[in-house]
Short mmCIF file of C-alpha atoms in Angstrom, two decimals:
data_model
loop_
_atom_site.label_atom_id
_atom_site.label_comp_id
_atom_site.label_asym_id
_atom_site.label_seq_id
_atom_site.Cartn_x
_atom_site.Cartn_y
_atom_site.Cartn_z
CA ARG A 1 22.16 21.72 4.02
CA ILE A 2 24.95 20.44 1.78
CA ILE A 3 22.51 19.44 -0.98
CA MET A 4 20.64 22.72 -0.68
CA GLU A 5 23.81 24.78 -0.96
CA GLY A 6 25.39 22.49 -3.58
CA LEU A 7 22.40 22.78 -5.90
CA ARG A 8 22.08 26.47 -5.06
CA LEU A 9 18.53 25.97 -3.86
CA ASP A 10 19.17 28.58 -1.19
CA LYS A 11 18.84 31.21 -3.95
CA LEU A 12 15.12 30.44 -4.35
CA LYS A 13 12.73 32.75 -2.50
CA PHE A 14 10.69 29.86 -1.11
CA VAL A 15 13.79 28.21 0.33
CA LYS A 16 15.05 31.50 1.77
CA ARG A 17 11.72 32.10 3.53
CA ASN A 18 11.62 28.59 4.98
CA LYS A 19 15.32 28.09 5.68
CA ASP A 20 14.84 27.82 9.44
CA LYS A 21 12.06 25.24 9.04
CA ILE A 22 14.22 23.24 6.64
CA PHE A 23 17.12 23.23 9.11
CA ASP A 24 14.79 22.22 11.97
CA THR A 25 13.48 19.32 9.92
CA GLU A 26 17.01 18.32 9.02
CA LYS A 27 17.96 18.30 12.72
CA GLU A 28 14.96 16.05 13.50
CA VAL A 29 16.02 13.58 10.79
CA VAL A 30 19.60 13.54 12.05
CA LEU A 31 18.39 12.97 15.63
CA TYR A 32 16.20 10.08 14.46
CA PHE A 33 19.10 8.32 12.76
CA LYS A 34 21.29 8.80 15.83
CA MET A 35 18.89 6.63 17.82
CA PRO A 36 19.89 3.04 18.62
CA LYS A 37 19.57 0.68 15.67
CA LYS A 38 17.08 -1.42 17.60
CA ILE A 39 14.60 1.47 17.76
CA ILE A 40 15.09 2.33 14.09
CA LEU A 41 14.50 -1.30 13.09
CA LYS A 42 11.36 -1.47 15.25
CA THR A 43 10.07 1.71 13.62
CA LEU A 44 10.75 0.41 10.12
CA GLY A 45 9.21 -2.94 11.04
CA LEU A 46 6.04 -1.25 12.25
CA ALA A 47 5.88 0.82 9.06
CA VAL A 48 6.22 -2.31 6.91
CA LEU A 49 3.58 -4.05 9.03
CA GLU A 50 1.19 -1.12 8.60
CA VAL A 51 1.64 -1.02 4.83
CA SER A 52 1.17 -4.79 4.67
CA PHE A 53 -2.10 -4.63 6.63
CA LEU A 54 -3.38 -1.78 4.46
CA ALA A 55 -2.52 -3.67 1.28
CA LEU A 56 -4.21 -6.78 2.68
CA ALA A 57 -7.30 -4.72 3.54
CA CYS A 58 -7.41 -3.33 0.00
CA TRP A 59 -7.01 -6.81 -1.45
CA LEU A 60 -9.79 -8.18 0.76
CA ILE A 61 -12.15 -5.34 -0.23
CA ILE A 62 -11.51 -6.07 -3.89
CA VAL A 63 -11.92 -9.83 -3.43
CA PHE A 64 -15.20 -9.37 -1.53
CA MET A 65 -16.37 -7.18 -4.43
CA GLY A 66 -15.96 -10.25 -6.63
CA LYS A 67 -12.82 -9.20 -8.47
CA THR A 68 -9.51 -11.01 -8.71
CA VAL A 69 -6.32 -8.98 -8.60
CA GLY A 70 -2.65 -9.59 -8.14
CA PHE A 71 -0.31 -7.96 -5.66
CA GLN A 72 0.94 -5.40 -8.21
CA LYS A 73 -2.59 -4.20 -8.98
CA VAL A 74 -3.38 -3.91 -5.27
CA LEU A 75 -0.29 -1.76 -4.79
CA ALA A 76 -1.25 0.37 -7.78
CA ILE A 77 -4.77 0.88 -6.43
CA LYS A 78 -3.46 1.68 -2.94
CA SER A 79 -0.90 4.09 -4.39
CA VAL A 80 -3.61 5.95 -6.30
CA ALA A 81 -5.67 6.13 -3.12
CA ASP A 82 -2.71 7.61 -1.25
CA LEU A 83 -1.95 10.06 -4.05
CA SER A 84 -5.55 11.25 -4.15
CA SER A 85 -5.23 12.50 -0.59
CA VAL A 86 -2.38 14.75 -1.69
CA ILE A 87 -4.34 16.40 -4.50
CA PRO A 88 -5.24 19.92 -3.30
CA LEU A 89 -8.95 19.98 -4.12
CA PRO A 90 -11.38 22.17 -2.19
CA ALA A 91 -12.34 20.07 0.83
CA GLY A 92 -10.96 17.01 -1.00
CA LEU A 93 -14.42 15.55 -1.34
CA GLY A 94 -14.72 13.17 -4.22
CA SER A 95 -11.03 13.07 -5.09
CA LEU A 96 -10.65 9.51 -3.77
CA GLU A 97 -13.75 8.34 -5.58
CA ILE A 98 -12.72 9.90 -8.90
CA SER A 99 -9.14 8.65 -8.70
CA GLN A 100 -10.23 5.14 -7.77
CA ALA A 101 -12.83 5.03 -10.52
CA TYR A 102 -10.20 5.82 -13.13
CA ALA A 103 -7.59 3.56 -11.52
CA PHE A 104 -10.04 0.65 -11.69
CA LYS A 105 -10.89 1.58 -15.30
CA VAL A 106 -7.19 1.52 -16.25
CA LEU A 107 -6.80 -1.86 -14.56
CA GLY A 108 -9.69 -3.31 -16.57
CA PHE A 109 -12.61 -2.95 -14.16
CA ASP A 110 -15.68 -0.74 -14.37
CA LEU A 111 -15.95 2.76 -12.89
CA ALA A 112 -18.61 1.70 -10.37
CA SER A 113 -16.20 -0.81 -8.82
CA GLY A 114 -13.70 1.98 -8.19
CA VAL A 115 -16.30 4.19 -6.53
CA ALA A 116 -17.57 1.27 -4.44
CA PHE A 117 -14.01 0.43 -3.40
CA SER A 118 -13.33 4.00 -2.32
CA LEU A 119 -16.56 4.19 -0.30
CA ILE A 120 -15.78 0.89 1.44
CA LEU A 121 -12.24 2.11 2.13
CA ARG A 122 -13.60 5.35 3.63
CA GLY A 123 -16.01 3.33 5.78
CA LEU A 124 -13.19 1.09 6.98
CA SER A 125 -11.12 4.16 7.84
CA LEU A 126 -14.02 5.58 9.84
CA ILE A 127 -14.43 2.33 11.76
CA ILE A 128 -10.70 2.17 12.57
CA ALA A 129 -10.71 5.85 13.63
CA THR A 130 -13.74 5.26 15.85
CA ILE A 131 -12.09 2.29 17.52
CA GLY A 132 -8.95 4.38 18.08
CA LEU A 133 -10.97 7.22 19.60
CA LEU A 134 -12.80 4.80 21.89
CA ILE A 135 -9.51 3.34 23.09
CA LEU A 136 -8.10 6.84 23.61
CA GLY A 137 -11.24 7.85 25.52
CA TRP A 138 -10.99 4.76 27.72
CA MET A 139 -7.33 5.48 28.47
CA GLN A 140 -8.14 9.12 29.28
CA MET A 141 -10.94 8.08 31.62
CA LYS A 142 -8.57 5.73 33.45
CA PHE A 143 -5.96 8.51 33.65
CA PHE A 144 -8.45 11.06 35.01
CA ALA A 145 -9.91 8.55 37.47
CA LYS A 146 -6.42 7.77 38.76
CA ASN A 147 -5.65 11.50 39.17
CA ILE A 148 -8.94 12.13 40.98
CA ILE A 149 -8.32 9.21 43.35
CA ASN A 150 -4.78 10.46 44.03
CA PHE A 151 -6.08 13.98 44.66
CA PHE A 152 -8.70 12.84 47.14
CA SER A 153 -6.28 10.45 48.87
CA ARG A 154 -3.79 13.30 49.36
CA PHE A 155 -6.61 15.56 50.53
CA ALA A 156 -7.84 12.94 53.02
CA SER A 157 -4.31 12.24 54.31
CA GLN A 158 -3.78 15.92 55.14
CA LYS A 159 -6.54 15.87 57.78
#
């Protein structure tokens, strides 16, 4: 709020229209940082762990493709992959492949390697999402089974 008013951003039409949403988001951020430091550190630790695993996955994909890259190039490739998901293309199809092809070209590899990398990365994402959905489905089935058993036990105890 202080930055918005100090820079006179509240004069912009977009900011005026979304002022309530901006304040709600600001309240959420303030509430997050009022949490105990232990929770904040766990959250940041999990975020660092996630980024590390994703960078390792990218590095392994590139190594298995027969290329050698350093940590900086892996981060550059991963950053381009993340940025391509932000590009507002219709349906977003092909944006990852195009961006990776040119990122690999800039880093000294051929365009086909970039497209292959992006397709492998998409496949890996699908596998991880499928595993997550299976785990969620299993947990839901256990939850519903528990509720059904509780319902019938209460129903049977009433008689």
